[in-house]
Short mmCIF file of N, CA and C in Angstrom, two decimals:
data_model
loop_
_atom_site.label_atom_id
_atom_site.label_comp_id
_atom_site.label_asym_id
_atom_site.label_seq_id
_atom_site.Cartn_x
_atom_site.Cartn_y
_atom_site.Cartn_z
N ARG A 81 38.41 81.15 198.64
CA ARG A 81 38.72 79.95 200.11
C ARG A 81 40.06 80.59 200.84
N TYR A 82 39.72 80.57 202.67
CA TYR A 82 40.12 80.86 203.77
C TYR A 82 41.06 80.20 203.92
N THR A 83 42.19 81.09 204.71
CA THR A 83 43.71 80.78 205.24
C THR A 83 43.35 80.15 206.25
N ALA A 84 43.41 79.50 207.09
CA ALA A 84 43.38 79.49 208.74
C ALA A 84 42.85 80.53 209.64
N ALA A 85 43.77 81.96 209.08
CA ALA A 85 43.82 83.36 210.12
C ALA A 85 42.45 83.99 209.43
N GLU A 86 42.32 83.81 207.63
CA GLU A 86 41.28 84.81 208.10
C GLU A 86 39.73 83.74 208.64
N ALA A 87 39.71 82.37 208.39
CA ALA A 87 38.75 81.55 209.29
C ALA A 87 38.16 81.58 210.42
N GLN A 88 39.99 82.24 211.40
CA GLN A 88 39.29 82.57 212.23
C GLN A 88 38.85 84.09 213.01
N ALA A 89 39.05 84.20 211.87
CA ALA A 89 38.80 86.45 212.53
C ALA A 89 37.53 85.94 211.63
N THR A 90 36.88 85.03 210.61
CA THR A 90 35.91 85.15 210.80
C THR A 90 34.28 85.45 211.05
N ARG A 91 35.44 83.69 212.23
CA ARG A 91 34.29 83.61 213.60
C ARG A 91 33.94 84.06 214.35
N ARG A 92 35.40 84.66 214.81
CA ARG A 92 35.62 86.24 215.72
C ARG A 92 34.74 87.72 215.53
N ALA A 93 33.77 87.07 214.12
CA ALA A 93 33.71 88.25 213.60
C ALA A 93 31.50 87.75 214.33
N ALA A 94 31.44 87.47 213.69
CA ALA A 94 30.23 86.58 213.80
C ALA A 94 29.88 85.77 215.03
N GLN A 95 30.88 85.34 216.28
CA GLN A 95 30.64 85.61 217.48
C GLN A 95 30.23 86.97 217.95
N GLU A 96 31.08 88.37 217.95
CA GLU A 96 31.14 89.49 218.35
C GLU A 96 29.12 90.58 217.33
N LEU A 97 29.12 89.75 216.18
CA LEU A 97 28.09 90.80 215.99
C LEU A 97 27.21 89.32 216.79
N ARG A 98 27.70 88.39 217.23
CA ARG A 98 25.37 87.59 217.52
C ARG A 98 25.47 87.72 219.04
N SER A 99 26.78 88.14 220.01
CA SER A 99 26.15 88.93 221.31
C SER A 99 26.76 90.52 221.36
N GLY A 100 26.16 91.41 220.53
CA GLY A 100 25.87 92.07 220.02
C GLY A 100 24.08 92.98 220.16
N GLU A 101 23.86 93.73 220.25
CA GLU A 101 22.88 94.55 219.61
C GLU A 101 22.04 94.23 218.21
N ALA A 102 20.99 93.69 218.59
CA ALA A 102 20.61 93.41 217.26
C ALA A 102 20.12 94.33 216.30
N LEU A 103 20.68 94.50 214.78
CA LEU A 103 20.37 95.28 214.09
C LEU A 103 19.29 95.25 213.82
N LEU A 104 18.77 96.55 213.50
CA LEU A 104 17.37 97.02 213.10
C LEU A 104 17.74 97.94 211.22
N LEU A 105 16.89 97.33 210.49
CA LEU A 105 16.68 97.91 209.25
C LEU A 105 16.17 98.53 208.92
N ASN A 106 15.72 99.60 208.65
CA ASN A 106 14.10 100.07 208.27
C ASN A 106 13.88 101.18 207.24
N PHE A 107 13.46 100.39 206.28
CA PHE A 107 13.48 101.70 204.74
C PHE A 107 11.83 102.50 205.36
N GLU A 108 11.83 103.49 204.68
CA GLU A 108 11.41 104.48 204.22
C GLU A 108 10.75 104.91 203.16
N HIS A 109 9.56 104.45 202.92
CA HIS A 109 8.45 104.91 201.48
C HIS A 109 9.17 105.93 201.72
N ILE A 110 10.05 106.74 199.81
CA ILE A 110 10.63 107.97 199.39
C ILE A 110 9.08 109.00 199.88
N GLY A 111 8.14 108.48 199.40
CA GLY A 111 6.41 109.57 200.04
C GLY A 111 6.49 110.26 201.08
N ALA A 112 6.25 108.78 202.48
CA ALA A 112 5.72 109.28 203.32
C ALA A 112 8.01 110.15 203.63
N SER A 113 8.64 109.53 203.50
CA SER A 113 9.96 110.50 203.85
C SER A 113 9.23 112.21 203.59
N GLU A 114 9.46 111.90 202.48
CA GLU A 114 9.17 113.90 201.73
C GLU A 114 7.85 114.29 202.39
N LEU A 115 7.02 113.84 202.50
CA LEU A 115 5.73 114.14 203.34
C LEU A 115 6.41 114.31 204.54
N ALA A 116 7.30 114.17 205.67
CA ALA A 116 7.12 114.71 206.92
C ALA A 116 7.86 115.39 207.11
N ALA A 117 9.39 115.49 205.82
CA ALA A 117 10.21 116.86 205.62
C ALA A 117 9.26 118.02 205.38
N GLY A 118 8.02 117.66 204.51
CA GLY A 118 6.74 118.90 204.06
C GLY A 118 7.28 119.01 202.54
N ASN A 119 7.35 118.51 201.52
CA ASN A 119 7.03 118.43 200.35
C ASN A 119 6.29 117.70 200.32
N ILE A 120 5.12 118.48 199.59
CA ILE A 120 3.57 117.91 200.18
C ILE A 120 3.37 117.53 198.91
N ARG A 121 3.84 118.51 197.42
CA ARG A 121 3.52 117.97 196.18
C ARG A 121 4.80 117.03 196.07
N GLN A 122 6.34 116.52 196.77
CA GLN A 122 6.90 115.82 195.56
C GLN A 122 6.51 114.86 196.80
N ALA A 123 5.80 114.68 198.12
CA ALA A 123 5.22 113.59 198.20
C ALA A 123 3.79 112.86 197.37
N LEU A 124 3.67 114.32 197.31
CA LEU A 124 1.91 112.74 196.42
C LEU A 124 2.16 113.07 194.97
N ASN A 125 3.67 113.85 194.19
CA ASN A 125 3.89 113.62 193.31
C ASN A 125 4.54 111.33 192.95
N THR A 126 5.12 111.38 194.44
CA THR A 126 5.99 110.26 194.84
C THR A 126 4.89 108.72 194.02
N TYR A 127 3.85 109.33 195.25
CA TYR A 127 2.39 108.47 195.42
C TYR A 127 1.42 108.26 194.08
N ARG A 128 1.60 109.31 192.92
CA ARG A 128 0.69 109.28 192.18
C ARG A 128 1.86 108.59 190.52
N SER A 129 2.48 108.56 190.75
CA SER A 129 4.08 107.98 189.92
C SER A 129 4.08 106.31 189.92
N LEU A 130 3.79 105.99 191.58
CA LEU A 130 3.57 104.73 192.04
C LEU A 130 2.50 104.20 191.28
N GLY A 131 2.04 104.95 191.48
CA GLY A 131 0.27 104.26 190.86
C GLY A 131 -0.17 104.50 189.62
N SER A 132 0.92 105.39 188.87
CA SER A 132 1.03 105.27 186.98
C SER A 132 1.50 103.70 186.81
N ARG A 133 2.72 103.67 187.28
CA ARG A 133 3.20 102.71 187.14
C ARG A 133 3.48 101.26 186.96
N HIS A 134 2.21 100.77 188.43
CA HIS A 134 1.08 99.99 188.58
C HIS A 134 -0.43 99.81 188.79
N PRO A 135 -1.26 100.30 187.40
CA PRO A 135 -2.52 100.55 187.95
C PRO A 135 -2.93 100.27 188.22
N LYS A 136 -3.23 98.33 188.10
CA LYS A 136 -3.35 97.43 188.67
C LYS A 136 -4.03 96.98 190.26
N GLU A 137 -3.18 98.22 190.93
CA GLU A 137 -2.32 97.13 192.19
C GLU A 137 -2.80 98.45 193.39
N ALA A 138 -4.38 97.81 194.51
CA ALA A 138 -4.98 99.09 195.54
C ALA A 138 -3.54 99.68 196.03
N LEU A 139 -3.08 99.01 196.13
CA LEU A 139 -1.81 99.66 197.46
C LEU A 139 -1.31 101.17 197.22
N HIS A 140 -0.78 101.50 195.99
CA HIS A 140 -0.52 102.80 195.51
C HIS A 140 -1.81 104.34 196.27
N ARG A 141 -2.72 103.52 195.80
CA ARG A 141 -3.91 104.62 195.62
C ARG A 141 -3.69 104.44 196.77
N ILE A 142 -4.53 103.37 198.31
CA ILE A 142 -4.13 103.68 199.40
C ILE A 142 -3.65 104.49 199.90
N ARG A 143 -2.12 104.45 199.61
CA ARG A 143 -0.91 105.27 200.43
C ARG A 143 -1.48 106.73 200.56
N LEU A 144 -2.02 106.98 198.83
CA LEU A 144 -1.29 108.57 198.08
C LEU A 144 -3.34 108.54 198.83
N ALA A 145 -4.46 108.46 199.00
CA ALA A 145 -5.86 109.00 199.57
C ALA A 145 -5.50 108.76 201.45
N SER A 146 -4.38 107.88 202.52
CA SER A 146 -4.11 108.59 202.94
C SER A 146 -2.98 109.87 203.40
N ALA A 147 -2.07 109.64 201.88
CA ALA A 147 -1.39 110.84 202.27
C ALA A 147 -2.33 112.54 201.99
N LEU A 148 -2.98 111.98 201.09
CA LEU A 148 -4.46 113.06 200.73
C LEU A 148 -4.97 114.10 202.19
N LEU A 149 -5.38 112.80 203.10
CA LEU A 149 -6.24 112.95 204.17
C LEU A 149 -5.03 113.41 204.82
N GLN A 150 -3.64 113.10 205.10
CA GLN A 150 -2.74 113.66 206.08
C GLN A 150 -2.69 115.20 205.66
N VAL A 151 -2.67 115.77 204.18
CA VAL A 151 -2.65 117.40 203.77
C VAL A 151 -3.67 118.19 204.15
N GLY A 152 -4.98 117.29 204.52
CA GLY A 152 -6.30 118.39 204.42
C GLY A 152 -7.43 117.66 203.01
N LEU A 153 -6.63 117.02 201.95
CA LEU A 153 -8.09 116.96 200.96
C LEU A 153 -8.67 115.77 200.97
N GLY A 154 -8.98 115.74 201.98
CA GLY A 154 -10.30 114.60 202.63
C GLY A 154 -11.62 113.64 201.45
N GLU A 155 -11.04 115.33 200.38
CA GLU A 155 -12.74 114.29 199.15
C GLU A 155 -11.18 114.13 198.32
N GLN A 156 -10.77 114.61 198.06
CA GLN A 156 -9.94 113.57 197.34
C GLN A 156 -8.85 112.33 197.31
N ALA A 157 -9.05 112.36 199.12
CA ALA A 157 -8.42 111.03 199.50
C ALA A 157 -10.18 110.39 199.93
N ARG A 158 -11.22 110.09 199.66
CA ARG A 158 -12.05 110.17 199.31
C ARG A 158 -12.20 108.75 198.34
N ASP A 159 -12.19 110.03 196.69
CA ASP A 159 -11.85 109.48 195.47
C ASP A 159 -10.72 108.29 195.39
N GLU A 160 -9.79 108.96 196.02
CA GLU A 160 -8.62 107.48 195.32
C GLU A 160 -8.84 106.51 196.20
N ILE A 161 -9.66 106.57 197.56
CA ILE A 161 -9.63 105.24 198.68
C ILE A 161 -10.96 104.53 197.59
N LYS A 162 -11.40 105.16 197.31
CA LYS A 162 -13.21 104.85 196.78
C LYS A 162 -12.45 103.65 195.45
N GLU A 163 -10.51 104.47 194.24
CA GLU A 163 -10.30 104.02 193.62
C GLU A 163 -10.10 102.22 193.84
N ALA A 164 -8.97 102.70 194.84
CA ALA A 164 -8.86 101.51 195.29
C ALA A 164 -9.19 100.24 195.85
N ILE A 165 -10.43 100.59 196.40
CA ILE A 165 -11.75 99.26 196.28
C ILE A 165 -11.99 98.81 195.23
N ARG A 166 -11.76 100.06 194.70
CA ARG A 166 -12.60 99.17 192.79
C ARG A 166 -11.25 98.53 192.30
N LEU A 167 -10.73 98.69 192.21
CA LEU A 167 -9.66 97.80 191.59
C LEU A 167 -8.57 97.00 192.74
N GLU A 168 -9.53 97.00 193.87
CA GLU A 168 -9.28 95.00 194.79
C GLU A 168 -10.82 95.15 195.43
N PRO A 169 -11.31 95.54 195.49
CA PRO A 169 -12.02 94.94 196.56
C PRO A 169 -12.57 93.52 197.61
N GLN A 170 -11.58 93.42 197.62
CA GLN A 170 -11.27 92.05 198.52
C GLN A 170 -10.05 92.83 200.14
N SER A 171 -9.38 94.76 199.25
CA SER A 171 -8.41 94.28 199.82
C SER A 171 -8.97 94.41 201.03
N ALA A 172 -8.87 94.08 202.45
CA ALA A 172 -9.47 94.68 204.13
C ALA A 172 -8.36 95.80 204.24
N LEU A 173 -7.10 96.17 203.78
CA LEU A 173 -6.97 97.52 204.03
C LEU A 173 -7.19 98.17 203.02
N ALA A 174 -8.03 97.92 202.34
CA ALA A 174 -8.82 99.51 201.51
C ALA A 174 -9.51 99.29 202.17
N HIS A 175 -10.65 98.54 202.27
CA HIS A 175 -11.72 99.03 203.22
C HIS A 175 -11.34 99.99 204.73
N ARG A 176 -10.50 99.19 205.59
CA ARG A 176 -10.03 99.38 206.69
C ARG A 176 -9.61 101.31 206.62
N THR A 177 -8.97 101.29 205.52
CA THR A 177 -8.29 103.41 205.39
C THR A 177 -9.40 103.56 204.33
N LEU A 178 -10.72 103.37 204.06
CA LEU A 178 -12.07 104.10 204.05
C LEU A 178 -12.18 104.50 205.28
N GLY A 179 -12.70 103.15 206.23
CA GLY A 179 -12.32 103.50 207.44
C GLY A 179 -12.31 104.89 208.28
N TRP A 180 -10.93 105.02 207.57
CA TRP A 180 -10.42 105.83 208.88
C TRP A 180 -10.32 107.21 207.83
N ILE A 181 -10.49 106.97 206.69
CA ILE A 181 -10.80 108.41 205.82
C ILE A 181 -11.56 109.24 206.12
N LEU A 182 -13.52 108.39 206.26
CA LEU A 182 -14.76 108.78 206.56
C LEU A 182 -14.68 108.84 208.03
N GLN A 183 -14.10 109.16 208.92
CA GLN A 183 -14.20 109.25 210.38
C GLN A 183 -13.11 111.11 209.92
N HIS A 184 -13.29 111.15 209.17
CA HIS A 184 -12.45 113.00 209.14
C HIS A 184 -13.84 113.83 207.84
N ASP A 185 -13.71 114.94 207.85
CA ASP A 185 -14.00 116.11 207.12
C ASP A 185 -13.29 116.18 205.96
N LEU A 186 -13.75 116.80 205.35
CA LEU A 186 -13.38 116.81 204.01
C LEU A 186 -12.04 117.70 203.53
N ILE A 187 -11.26 118.29 205.19
CA ILE A 187 -10.37 118.96 205.65
C ILE A 187 -9.35 118.12 206.20
N GLY A 188 -9.36 117.50 206.56
CA GLY A 188 -9.01 116.09 207.49
C GLY A 188 -9.20 116.32 208.56
N ARG A 189 -9.81 117.11 209.53
CA ARG A 189 -10.24 116.97 210.31
C ARG A 189 -11.06 115.56 211.45
N ARG A 190 -10.49 114.77 212.39
CA ARG A 190 -11.81 113.40 213.01
C ARG A 190 -12.40 114.20 213.54
N PHE A 191 -13.59 113.68 213.63
CA PHE A 191 -15.00 113.51 213.89
C PHE A 191 -15.79 115.03 214.57
N LYS A 192 -14.98 115.66 213.23
CA LYS A 192 -15.74 116.88 212.55
C LYS A 192 -16.73 116.53 211.89
N LYS A 193 -18.02 118.39 211.96
CA LYS A 193 -19.01 118.30 210.73
C LYS A 193 -18.58 117.79 209.49
N GLY A 194 -19.10 116.97 208.95
CA GLY A 194 -18.81 116.39 207.83
C GLY A 194 -17.87 114.72 207.53
N PHE A 195 -17.65 114.08 208.70
CA PHE A 195 -17.24 113.02 208.92
C PHE A 195 -18.92 112.07 208.58
N ASP A 196 -18.19 110.80 208.49
CA ASP A 196 -19.23 109.89 207.61
C ASP A 196 -19.24 108.78 208.86
N LEU A 197 -20.09 109.25 209.99
CA LEU A 197 -20.25 107.80 210.80
C LEU A 197 -20.69 106.37 210.34
N ARG A 198 -21.34 106.75 209.64
CA ARG A 198 -22.23 105.42 208.98
C ARG A 198 -21.63 104.72 208.15
N GLY A 199 -21.05 105.57 207.02
CA GLY A 199 -20.06 105.09 206.00
C GLY A 199 -18.44 104.28 206.34
N SER A 200 -17.70 104.93 207.61
CA SER A 200 -16.88 104.31 208.03
C SER A 200 -17.68 102.85 208.95
N VAL A 201 -18.42 103.02 209.89
CA VAL A 201 -19.26 102.35 210.61
C VAL A 201 -18.57 100.90 209.48
N ALA A 202 -19.68 100.85 208.33
CA ALA A 202 -19.80 100.43 207.41
C ALA A 202 -18.30 99.52 206.68
N ALA A 203 -17.83 100.38 206.49
CA ALA A 203 -16.27 100.00 206.32
C ALA A 203 -15.33 99.14 207.11
N TYR A 204 -15.16 99.38 208.69
CA TYR A 204 -14.84 98.79 208.98
C TYR A 204 -15.51 97.89 209.31
N ARG A 205 -15.75 97.28 209.18
CA ARG A 205 -16.93 95.70 209.28
C ARG A 205 -17.04 94.90 208.50
N ARG A 206 -16.60 95.80 207.11
CA ARG A 206 -16.40 94.74 205.84
C ARG A 206 -15.08 94.14 205.88
N SER A 207 -13.83 95.79 205.98
CA SER A 207 -12.43 95.12 206.24
C SER A 207 -12.08 94.31 207.59
N LYS A 208 -13.50 94.38 208.59
CA LYS A 208 -13.63 92.67 209.62
C LYS A 208 -14.04 91.70 209.00
N GLU A 209 -14.87 91.97 207.99
CA GLU A 209 -15.30 90.04 207.22
C GLU A 209 -14.07 90.01 206.23
N LEU A 210 -13.59 90.52 206.04
CA LEU A 210 -12.10 89.98 205.27
C LEU A 210 -11.00 89.84 205.90
N ASP A 211 -10.53 90.21 206.77
CA ASP A 211 -9.62 90.09 207.87
C ASP A 211 -10.02 90.14 209.28
N PRO A 212 -10.84 88.77 209.50
CA PRO A 212 -11.11 88.94 210.87
C PRO A 212 -9.79 88.44 211.79
N LYS A 213 -8.21 88.41 211.75
CA LYS A 213 -7.93 89.16 212.77
C LYS A 213 -7.27 89.96 212.69
N ASP A 214 -7.37 91.25 211.94
CA ASP A 214 -6.79 92.41 212.13
C ASP A 214 -7.04 92.95 213.51
N THR A 215 -6.04 93.37 214.74
CA THR A 215 -6.69 94.22 215.96
C THR A 215 -6.99 95.97 215.69
N LEU A 216 -6.13 95.87 214.33
CA LEU A 216 -6.18 96.81 214.81
C LEU A 216 -7.38 97.60 213.73
N VAL A 217 -7.78 97.49 212.64
CA VAL A 217 -9.54 97.35 212.33
C VAL A 217 -10.61 97.53 213.94
N ARG A 218 -10.24 96.43 214.83
CA ARG A 218 -11.28 96.51 215.65
C ARG A 218 -11.20 97.38 216.83
N ALA A 219 -10.13 97.57 217.04
CA ALA A 219 -9.05 98.74 217.79
C ALA A 219 -9.73 100.12 217.29
N ASP A 220 -9.60 100.15 216.19
CA ASP A 220 -9.82 101.61 215.40
C ASP A 220 -11.80 101.62 215.54
N LEU A 221 -12.24 100.47 214.65
CA LEU A 221 -14.07 100.19 215.02
C LEU A 221 -14.68 100.86 217.07
N ALA A 222 -14.04 100.20 217.73
CA ALA A 222 -14.82 100.33 219.30
C ALA A 222 -14.68 101.36 218.99
N ILE A 223 -13.50 102.15 218.80
CA ILE A 223 -13.02 103.77 219.24
C ILE A 223 -13.87 104.53 218.27
N LEU A 224 -14.41 103.97 217.19
CA LEU A 224 -15.52 105.12 216.26
C LEU A 224 -16.92 104.91 216.49
N LEU A 225 -17.42 103.58 217.74
CA LEU A 225 -18.31 103.36 217.99
C LEU A 225 -18.80 104.19 219.10
N GLU A 226 -17.40 104.53 219.47
CA GLU A 226 -17.86 105.50 221.01
C GLU A 226 -18.81 107.08 220.57
N HIS A 227 -18.92 107.10 219.28
CA HIS A 227 -19.11 108.01 218.82
C HIS A 227 -20.51 108.72 218.63
N ASN A 228 -21.48 109.40 218.53
CA ASN A 228 -22.27 109.69 217.55
C ASN A 228 -22.22 110.40 216.39
N GLU A 229 -22.70 110.79 215.81
CA GLU A 229 -23.17 111.53 214.61
C GLU A 229 -22.30 112.82 214.37
N LEU A 230 -22.76 113.58 215.83
CA LEU A 230 -22.00 114.42 215.69
C LEU A 230 -20.77 114.80 215.69
N GLY A 231 -19.45 113.40 215.73
CA GLY A 231 -19.04 113.05 217.16
C GLY A 231 -18.34 113.44 218.20
N GLU A 232 -19.40 113.41 218.69
CA GLU A 232 -19.43 113.87 220.04
C GLU A 232 -19.02 111.57 221.24
N ARG A 233 -18.12 112.05 221.96
CA ARG A 233 -18.07 110.53 222.33
C ARG A 233 -18.13 110.89 223.50
N TYR A 234 -18.85 109.08 223.73
CA TYR A 234 -19.86 108.40 224.76
C TYR A 234 -21.35 109.30 224.84
N ALA A 235 -21.65 109.83 224.09
CA ALA A 235 -22.89 110.31 224.18
C ALA A 235 -23.86 109.13 224.09
N SER A 236 -24.98 109.56 224.50
CA SER A 236 -25.89 108.85 225.59
C SER A 236 -26.67 108.07 223.98
N ASN A 237 -26.16 108.35 222.54
CA ASN A 237 -26.91 107.82 221.46
C ASN A 237 -25.77 106.76 220.46
N ALA A 238 -24.34 106.99 221.00
CA ALA A 238 -23.66 106.88 220.38
C ALA A 238 -23.55 105.25 220.75
N ASP A 239 -23.10 104.42 219.60
CA ASP A 239 -23.04 103.31 220.04
C ASP A 239 -22.47 102.19 221.60
N LEU A 240 -22.50 102.52 222.53
CA LEU A 240 -21.36 102.45 223.49
C LEU A 240 -21.55 100.59 223.48
N GLU A 241 -22.30 99.92 222.87
CA GLU A 241 -22.83 98.53 223.14
C GLU A 241 -22.23 97.52 222.52
N ALA A 242 -21.94 98.06 221.24
CA ALA A 242 -20.62 98.23 220.19
C ALA A 242 -19.83 97.58 220.36
N ALA A 243 -19.49 99.48 220.63
CA ALA A 243 -18.19 98.85 221.28
C ALA A 243 -17.49 98.03 222.44
N ILE A 244 -18.23 98.25 223.91
CA ILE A 244 -17.55 97.25 224.42
C ILE A 244 -17.74 95.89 223.63
N ALA A 245 -18.28 95.46 222.96
CA ALA A 245 -18.47 94.47 222.06
C ALA A 245 -17.33 94.15 221.44
N GLU A 246 -16.74 94.85 220.64
CA GLU A 246 -15.45 94.59 220.07
C GLU A 246 -14.80 95.34 221.04
N TYR A 247 -15.25 95.45 221.98
CA TYR A 247 -13.37 95.58 222.85
C TYR A 247 -13.59 94.15 223.29
N ARG A 248 -14.48 93.56 223.53
CA ARG A 248 -14.27 92.25 224.20
C ARG A 248 -13.63 91.63 223.92
N GLN A 249 -14.31 91.11 222.46
CA GLN A 249 -13.86 90.65 220.86
C GLN A 249 -12.21 90.78 220.98
N LEU A 250 -11.45 92.19 221.68
CA LEU A 250 -10.13 92.10 221.21
C LEU A 250 -9.78 91.55 222.30
N ARG A 251 -9.88 91.45 223.66
CA ARG A 251 -9.52 91.09 224.72
C ARG A 251 -9.41 89.71 224.74
N ASP A 252 -10.40 88.68 224.25
CA ASP A 252 -10.26 87.58 222.92
C ASP A 252 -9.93 86.83 222.38
N MET A 253 -8.85 88.04 221.57
CA MET A 253 -8.18 87.56 220.98
C MET A 253 -7.01 87.99 221.05
N ASP A 254 -6.77 88.59 222.65
CA ASP A 254 -5.43 89.17 223.01
C ASP A 254 -5.17 87.71 223.56
N GLU A 255 -6.43 87.13 224.87
CA GLU A 255 -6.08 85.93 224.89
C GLU A 255 -5.80 84.71 224.45
N GLU A 256 -6.36 84.84 223.06
CA GLU A 256 -6.00 82.92 222.56
C GLU A 256 -4.61 83.44 221.92
N SER A 257 -4.59 84.44 221.44
CA SER A 257 -2.89 84.41 221.46
C SER A 257 -1.48 84.05 222.09
N ARG A 258 -2.26 83.82 223.32
CA ARG A 258 -1.36 83.41 224.92
C ARG A 258 -0.41 82.60 224.52
#
């Protein structure tokens, strides 16, 4: 029970809160925080620990794979993301992440010798099948298709027609959402 004065004070505080700036809450993953701070071993251990505690969930392996790529362990990242896909073959996020990882060589450099253009394109297309409304996968696929097998952008042997088609689909999706 509130007294009249307490009710008035609560009402004034609620009005003040409502008229002020929006309150934003941001939750950062412990592994991501550790990685950002340069604590690579601790970050990877955090991701691995979560994967061990939830062995049937692909999400933790997806995050671990992304972290491994970020620190230059591309081969291990590929292994982790394949395990995530084995756990949840219908995960659009897992396939999208595979597409991203395969755009990198085994030490994490994008479009350098050793990246897997065909595998990446196939992974993105599979992700698109699983989640046709995901604009990020379409944008990444379009950029990927602008490159050839050597990682050269806008080269004559890049699949520019397919890239343009992806960009047009993105534009159409944007217009539909308005």
